[in-house]
Short mmCIF file of C-alpha atoms and ligand atoms in Angstrom, two decimals:
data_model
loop_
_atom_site.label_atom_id
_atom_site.label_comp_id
_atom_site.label_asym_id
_atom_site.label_seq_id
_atom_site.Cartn_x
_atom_site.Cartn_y
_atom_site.Cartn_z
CA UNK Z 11 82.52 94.68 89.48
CA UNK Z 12 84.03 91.36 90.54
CA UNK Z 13 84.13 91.66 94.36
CA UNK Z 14 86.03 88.71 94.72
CA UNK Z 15 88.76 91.06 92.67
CA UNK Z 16 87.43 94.53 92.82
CA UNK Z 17 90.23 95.86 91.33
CA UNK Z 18 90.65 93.79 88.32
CA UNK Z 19 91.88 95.17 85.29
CA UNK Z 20 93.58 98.87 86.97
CA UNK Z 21 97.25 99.91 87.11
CA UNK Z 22 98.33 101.03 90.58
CA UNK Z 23 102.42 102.63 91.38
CA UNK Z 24 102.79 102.52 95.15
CA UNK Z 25 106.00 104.56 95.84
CA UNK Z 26 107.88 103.77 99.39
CA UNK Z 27 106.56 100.13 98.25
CA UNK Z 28 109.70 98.41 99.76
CA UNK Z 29 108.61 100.04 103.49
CA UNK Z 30 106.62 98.63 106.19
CA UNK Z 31 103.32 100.18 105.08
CA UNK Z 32 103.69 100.19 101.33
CA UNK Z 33 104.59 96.48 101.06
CA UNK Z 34 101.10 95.98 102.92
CA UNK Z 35 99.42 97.98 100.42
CA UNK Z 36 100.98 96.46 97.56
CA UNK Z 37 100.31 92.55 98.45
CA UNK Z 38 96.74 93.65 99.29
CA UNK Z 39 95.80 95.78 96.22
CA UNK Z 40 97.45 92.54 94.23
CA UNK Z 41 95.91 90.13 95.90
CA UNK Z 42 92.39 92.69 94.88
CA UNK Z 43 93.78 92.66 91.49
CA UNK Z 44 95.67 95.54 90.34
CA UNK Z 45 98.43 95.36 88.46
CA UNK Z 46 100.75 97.01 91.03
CA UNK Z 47 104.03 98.83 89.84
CA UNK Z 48 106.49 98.81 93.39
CA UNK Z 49 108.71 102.18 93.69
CA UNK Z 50 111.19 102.60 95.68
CA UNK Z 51 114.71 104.02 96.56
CA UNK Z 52 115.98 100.53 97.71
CA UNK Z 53 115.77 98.85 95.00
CA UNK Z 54 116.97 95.58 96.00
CA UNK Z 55 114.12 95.38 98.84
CA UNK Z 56 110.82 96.94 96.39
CA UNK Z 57 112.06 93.67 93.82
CA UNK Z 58 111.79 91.37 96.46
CA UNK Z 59 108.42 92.88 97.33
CA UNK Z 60 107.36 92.26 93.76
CA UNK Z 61 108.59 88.73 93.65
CA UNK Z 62 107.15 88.09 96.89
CA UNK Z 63 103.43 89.12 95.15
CA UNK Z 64 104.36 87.37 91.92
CA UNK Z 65 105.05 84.21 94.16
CA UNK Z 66 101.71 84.38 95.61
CA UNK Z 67 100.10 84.34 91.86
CA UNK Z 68 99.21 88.56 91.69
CA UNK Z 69 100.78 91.01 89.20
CA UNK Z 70 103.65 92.88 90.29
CA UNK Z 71 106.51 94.96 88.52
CA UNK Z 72 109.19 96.44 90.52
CA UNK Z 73 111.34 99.73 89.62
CA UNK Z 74 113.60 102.35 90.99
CA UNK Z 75 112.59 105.56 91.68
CA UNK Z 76 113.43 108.86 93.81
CA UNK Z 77 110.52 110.75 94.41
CA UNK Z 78 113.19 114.13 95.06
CA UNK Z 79 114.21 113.92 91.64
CA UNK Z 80 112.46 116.39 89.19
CA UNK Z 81 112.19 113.98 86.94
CA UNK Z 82 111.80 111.14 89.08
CA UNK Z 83 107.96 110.61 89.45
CA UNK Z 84 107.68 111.38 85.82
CA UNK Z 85 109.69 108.61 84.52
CA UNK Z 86 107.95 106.23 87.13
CA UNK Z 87 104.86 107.41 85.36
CA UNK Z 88 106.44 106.59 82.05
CA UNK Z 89 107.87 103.32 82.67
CA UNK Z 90 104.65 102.12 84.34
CA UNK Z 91 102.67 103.07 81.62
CA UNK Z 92 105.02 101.22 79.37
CA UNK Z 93 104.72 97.72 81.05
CA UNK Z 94 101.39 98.15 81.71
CA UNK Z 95 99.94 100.07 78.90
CA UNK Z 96 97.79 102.34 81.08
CA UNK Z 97 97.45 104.67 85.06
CA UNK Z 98 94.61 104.16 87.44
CA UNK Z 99 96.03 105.63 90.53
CA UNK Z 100 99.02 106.30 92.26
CA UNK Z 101 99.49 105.37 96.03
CA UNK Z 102 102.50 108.46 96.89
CA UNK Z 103 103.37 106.81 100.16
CA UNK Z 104 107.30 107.38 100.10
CA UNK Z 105 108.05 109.14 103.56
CA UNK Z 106 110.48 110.06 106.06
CA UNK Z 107 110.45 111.05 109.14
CA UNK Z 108 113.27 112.51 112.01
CA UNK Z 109 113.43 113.73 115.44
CA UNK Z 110 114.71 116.94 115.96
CA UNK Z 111 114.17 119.98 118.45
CA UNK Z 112 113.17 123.32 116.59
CA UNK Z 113 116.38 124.67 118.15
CA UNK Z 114 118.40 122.73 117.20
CA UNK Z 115 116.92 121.84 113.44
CA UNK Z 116 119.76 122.52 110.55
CA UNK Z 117 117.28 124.07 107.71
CA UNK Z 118 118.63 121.16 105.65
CA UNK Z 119 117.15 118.61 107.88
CA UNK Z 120 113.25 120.93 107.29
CA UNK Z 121 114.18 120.92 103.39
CA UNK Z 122 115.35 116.99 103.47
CA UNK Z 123 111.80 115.95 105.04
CA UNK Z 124 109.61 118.29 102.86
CA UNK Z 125 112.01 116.89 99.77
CA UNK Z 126 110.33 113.55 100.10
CA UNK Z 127 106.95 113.99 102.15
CA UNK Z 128 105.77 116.97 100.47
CA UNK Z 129 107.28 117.72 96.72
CA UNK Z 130 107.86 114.14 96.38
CA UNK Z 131 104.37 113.92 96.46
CA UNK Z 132 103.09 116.83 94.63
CA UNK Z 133 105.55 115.79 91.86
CA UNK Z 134 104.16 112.26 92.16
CA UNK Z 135 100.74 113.65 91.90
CA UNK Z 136 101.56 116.16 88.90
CA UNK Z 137 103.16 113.27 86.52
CA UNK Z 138 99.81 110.69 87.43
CA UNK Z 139 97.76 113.32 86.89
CA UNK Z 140 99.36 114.64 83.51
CA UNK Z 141 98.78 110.99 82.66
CA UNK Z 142 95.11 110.33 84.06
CA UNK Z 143 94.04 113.71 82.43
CA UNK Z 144 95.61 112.20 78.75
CA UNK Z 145 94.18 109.14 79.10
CA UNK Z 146 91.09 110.65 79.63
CA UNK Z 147 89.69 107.69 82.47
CA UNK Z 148 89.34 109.40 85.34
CA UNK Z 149 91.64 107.78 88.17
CA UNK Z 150 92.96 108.52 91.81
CA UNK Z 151 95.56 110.16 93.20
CA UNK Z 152 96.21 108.67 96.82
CA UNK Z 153 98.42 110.57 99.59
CA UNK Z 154 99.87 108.66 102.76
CA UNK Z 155 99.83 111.61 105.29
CA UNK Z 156 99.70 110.58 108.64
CA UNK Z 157 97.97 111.82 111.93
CA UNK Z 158 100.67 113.74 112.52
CA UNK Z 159 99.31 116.18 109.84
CA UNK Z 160 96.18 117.10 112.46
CA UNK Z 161 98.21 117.25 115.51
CA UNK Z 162 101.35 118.06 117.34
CA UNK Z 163 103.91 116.07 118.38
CA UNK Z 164 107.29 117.53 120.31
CA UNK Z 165 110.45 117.36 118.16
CA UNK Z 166 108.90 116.44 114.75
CA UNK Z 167 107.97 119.95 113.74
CA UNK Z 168 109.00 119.43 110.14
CA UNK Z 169 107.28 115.86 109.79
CA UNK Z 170 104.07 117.26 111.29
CA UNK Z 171 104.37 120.34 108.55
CA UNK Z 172 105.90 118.15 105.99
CA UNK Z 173 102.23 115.97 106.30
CA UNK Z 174 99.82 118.81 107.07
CA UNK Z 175 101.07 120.24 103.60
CA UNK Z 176 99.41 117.36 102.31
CA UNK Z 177 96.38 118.18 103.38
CA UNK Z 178 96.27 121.44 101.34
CA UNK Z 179 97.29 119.88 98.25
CA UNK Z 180 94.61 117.02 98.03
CA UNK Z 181 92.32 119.57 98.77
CA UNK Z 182 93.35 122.30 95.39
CA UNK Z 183 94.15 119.14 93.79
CA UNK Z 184 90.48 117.43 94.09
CA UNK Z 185 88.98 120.58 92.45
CA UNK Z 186 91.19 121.31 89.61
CA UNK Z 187 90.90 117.26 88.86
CA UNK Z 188 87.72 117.57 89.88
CA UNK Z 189 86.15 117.79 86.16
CA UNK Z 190 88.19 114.82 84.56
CA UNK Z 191 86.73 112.37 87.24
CA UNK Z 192 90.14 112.21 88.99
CA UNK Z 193 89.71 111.99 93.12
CA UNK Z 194 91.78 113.02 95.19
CA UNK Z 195 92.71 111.53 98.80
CA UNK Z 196 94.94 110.99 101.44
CA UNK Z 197 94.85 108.79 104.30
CA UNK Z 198 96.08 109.07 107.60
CA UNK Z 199 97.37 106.51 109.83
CA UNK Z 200 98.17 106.41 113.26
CA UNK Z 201 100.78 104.81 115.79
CA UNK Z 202 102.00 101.57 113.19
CA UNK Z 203 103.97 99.14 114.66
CA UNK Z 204 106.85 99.29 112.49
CA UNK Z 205 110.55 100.46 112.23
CA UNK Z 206 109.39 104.03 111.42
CA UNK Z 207 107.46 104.27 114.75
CA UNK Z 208 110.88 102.29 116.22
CA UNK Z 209 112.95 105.45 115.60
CA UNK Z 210 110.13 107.88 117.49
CA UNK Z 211 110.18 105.54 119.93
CA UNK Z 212 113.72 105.39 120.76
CA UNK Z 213 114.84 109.25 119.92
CA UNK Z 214 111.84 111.22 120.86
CA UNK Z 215 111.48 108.74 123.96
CA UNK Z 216 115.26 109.59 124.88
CA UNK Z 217 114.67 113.37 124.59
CA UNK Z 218 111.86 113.41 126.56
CA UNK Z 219 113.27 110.54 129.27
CA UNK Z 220 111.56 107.56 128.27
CA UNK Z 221 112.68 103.99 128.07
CA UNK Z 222 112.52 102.05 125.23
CA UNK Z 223 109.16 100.80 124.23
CA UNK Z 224 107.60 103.21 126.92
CA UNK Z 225 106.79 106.16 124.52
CA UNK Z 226 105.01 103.67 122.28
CA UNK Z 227 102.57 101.98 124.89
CA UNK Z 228 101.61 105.11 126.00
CA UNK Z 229 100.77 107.20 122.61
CA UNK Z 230 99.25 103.83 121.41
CA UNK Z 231 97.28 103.51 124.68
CA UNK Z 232 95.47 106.79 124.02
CA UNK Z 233 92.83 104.21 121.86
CA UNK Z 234 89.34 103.85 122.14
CA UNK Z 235 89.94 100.33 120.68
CA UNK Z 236 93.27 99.52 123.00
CA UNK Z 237 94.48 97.57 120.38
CA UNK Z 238 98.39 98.17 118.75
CA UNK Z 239 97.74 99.43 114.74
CA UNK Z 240 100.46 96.85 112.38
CA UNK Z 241 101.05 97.97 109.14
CA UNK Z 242 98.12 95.26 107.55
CA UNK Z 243 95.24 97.42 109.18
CA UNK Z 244 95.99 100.21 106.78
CA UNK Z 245 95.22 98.68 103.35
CA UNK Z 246 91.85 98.32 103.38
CA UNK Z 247 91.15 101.74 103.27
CA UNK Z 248 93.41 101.96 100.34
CA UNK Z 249 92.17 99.42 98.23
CA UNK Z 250 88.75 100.60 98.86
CA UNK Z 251 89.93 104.37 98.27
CA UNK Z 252 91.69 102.80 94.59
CA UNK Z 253 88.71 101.27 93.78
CA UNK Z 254 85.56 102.42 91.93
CA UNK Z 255 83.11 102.55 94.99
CA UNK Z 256 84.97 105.26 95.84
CA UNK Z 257 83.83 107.70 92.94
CA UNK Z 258 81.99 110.05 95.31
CA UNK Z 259 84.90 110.85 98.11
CA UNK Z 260 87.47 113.36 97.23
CA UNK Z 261 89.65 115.84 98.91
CA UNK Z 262 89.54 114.25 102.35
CA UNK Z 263 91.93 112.38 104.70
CA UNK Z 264 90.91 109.98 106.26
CA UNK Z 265 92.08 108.22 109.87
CA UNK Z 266 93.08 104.84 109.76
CA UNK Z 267 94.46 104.77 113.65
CA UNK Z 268 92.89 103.13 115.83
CA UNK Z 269 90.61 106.12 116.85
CA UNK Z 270 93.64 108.19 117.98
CA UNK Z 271 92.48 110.93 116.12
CA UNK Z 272 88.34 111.70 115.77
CA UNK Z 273 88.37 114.88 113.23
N1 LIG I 14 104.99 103.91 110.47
C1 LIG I 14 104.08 104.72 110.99
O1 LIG I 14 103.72 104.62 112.19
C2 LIG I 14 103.44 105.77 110.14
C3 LIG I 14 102.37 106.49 110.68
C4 LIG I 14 101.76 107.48 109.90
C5 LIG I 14 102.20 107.71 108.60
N2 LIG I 14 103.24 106.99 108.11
C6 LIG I 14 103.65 107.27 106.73
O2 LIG I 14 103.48 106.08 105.98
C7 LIG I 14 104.41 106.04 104.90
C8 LIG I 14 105.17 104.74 104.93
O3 LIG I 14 105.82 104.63 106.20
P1 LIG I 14 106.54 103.29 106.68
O4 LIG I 14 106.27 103.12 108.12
O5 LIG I 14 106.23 102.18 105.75
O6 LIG I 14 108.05 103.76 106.52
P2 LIG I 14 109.33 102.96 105.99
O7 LIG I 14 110.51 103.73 106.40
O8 LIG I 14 109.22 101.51 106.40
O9 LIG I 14 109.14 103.01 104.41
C9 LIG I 14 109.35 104.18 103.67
C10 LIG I 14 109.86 103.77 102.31
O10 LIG I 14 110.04 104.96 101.53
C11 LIG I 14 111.23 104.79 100.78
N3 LIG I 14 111.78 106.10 100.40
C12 LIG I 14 112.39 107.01 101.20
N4 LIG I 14 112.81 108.06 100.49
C13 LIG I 14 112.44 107.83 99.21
C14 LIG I 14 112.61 108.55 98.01
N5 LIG I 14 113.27 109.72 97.97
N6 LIG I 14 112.10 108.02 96.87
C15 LIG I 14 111.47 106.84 96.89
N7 LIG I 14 111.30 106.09 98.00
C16 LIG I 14 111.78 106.58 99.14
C17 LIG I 14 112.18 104.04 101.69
O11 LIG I 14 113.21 103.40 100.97
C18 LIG I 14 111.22 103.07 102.39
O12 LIG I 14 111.16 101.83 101.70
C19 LIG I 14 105.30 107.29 105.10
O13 LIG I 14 104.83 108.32 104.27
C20 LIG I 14 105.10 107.63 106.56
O14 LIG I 14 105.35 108.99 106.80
C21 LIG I 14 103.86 106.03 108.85
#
């Protein structure tokens, strides 16, 4: 293995590719040397991410793709495989998140997070792995859950159950992949300074009398390291997770978070 490129020569999707955290991973598993297919919703924003990793001399091919759709994941699958002729892993990091009190939670709102967070995922998992398993290569399948899947948080009930989910399926998943040399993984990280932590910041801050920028100083604070986590600490771990030094770690999650969270 080149370690100058370590991942030279494999086929990555990264879904949610046009968000804070998924354009990290994708310029960084480029600029390793995947070929790196960008998914997302927006699809204005996930071909500018593309371009933006073209410009900078790495392989990238953009496309559209909701991972609530049945048949969404499985036509990402397909149209990856067609550009690139082959599947090495798929980073499923498409997620949303909400504030709402249990009280006062429609059902839709529970149904609309799980939608993308959790099915979005297994689908995404069950059309790479369909692949992978075909192929007959072996590969990884790659969950973004967060720490919010090993501990609670006031007001995001369904995000916190919507990423702890996650932790069951990579954990089935790794052992019925298991025997075709697929791994299975997700990754956790913590307080990211980014647009998504913006929105706890403001509306769980409001409920619970905060001002703005308070809520996010203080959950941060709770580090070992005292440092804020951006969005470019997190994909390291993934590259490393995608790549074939990895071959012997499967079915766990893994903090990326500043040491936040220690189990
Ligand atoms: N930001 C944080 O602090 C933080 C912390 C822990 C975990 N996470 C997780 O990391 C992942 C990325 O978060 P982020 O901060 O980059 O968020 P973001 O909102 O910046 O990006 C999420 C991306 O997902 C896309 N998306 C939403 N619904 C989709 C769908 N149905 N199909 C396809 N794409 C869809 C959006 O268009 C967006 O580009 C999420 O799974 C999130 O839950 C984030």
């Amino acid at each position: 293995m080149d370690r100058r490129a370590p991942l030279e020569g494999k086929v990555v999707i990264v879904t949610g590719a046009a968000g804070a955290i998924g354009r990290a991973i994708s310029a960084f598993l480029a600029a390793d040397g995947a070929r790196v297919v960008t998914a997302d919703l927006n699809d204005s924003a996930v071909e500018a991410v593309a371009e933006s990793i073209r410009a900078d001399g790495h392989d990238a091919w953009a496309t559209t793709v909701d991972v609530t759709r049945d048949d969404g994941p499985e036509s990402l699958v397909r149209a990856a495989v067609a550009r690139y002729g082959r599947l090495d892993a798929i980073v499923a990091n498409a997620g949303i998140l909400s504030i709402s009190p249990i009280l006062e939670m429609p059902v839709a709102e529970w149904d609309r997070i799980f939608a993308v967070n959790t099915r979005g995922v297994f689908l995404c998992f069950q059309a790479a792995a369909r692949q992978l398993v075909a192929q007959g290569t072996g590969g990884r399948l790659i969950a973004t859950a967060s720490i919010a899947a090993k501990m609670g948080s006031p007001f995001q009930a369904h995000y916190q159950a919507s990423k702890a989910a996650l932790l069951g399926l990579i954990r089935s998943a790794a052992w019925e992949f298991g025997p075709h040399g697929i791994t299975v993984n997700a990754f956790c990280p913590g307080n990211v300074d980014s647009p998504m932590w913006g929105v706890i910041d403001r509306d769980r801050g409001a409920l619970l009398g905060k001002a703005p920028g308070e809520l996010f100083k203080e959950v941060a604070g709770r580090s070992p390291l005292g440092r804020t986590q951006v969005p470019a600490d997190i994909p390291p771990l993934v590259s490393f997770l995608v790549s074939d030094g990895s071959g012997a770690i499967t079915g766990q999650a893994m903090n990326v978070d500043n040491g936040v969270v220690m189990y």
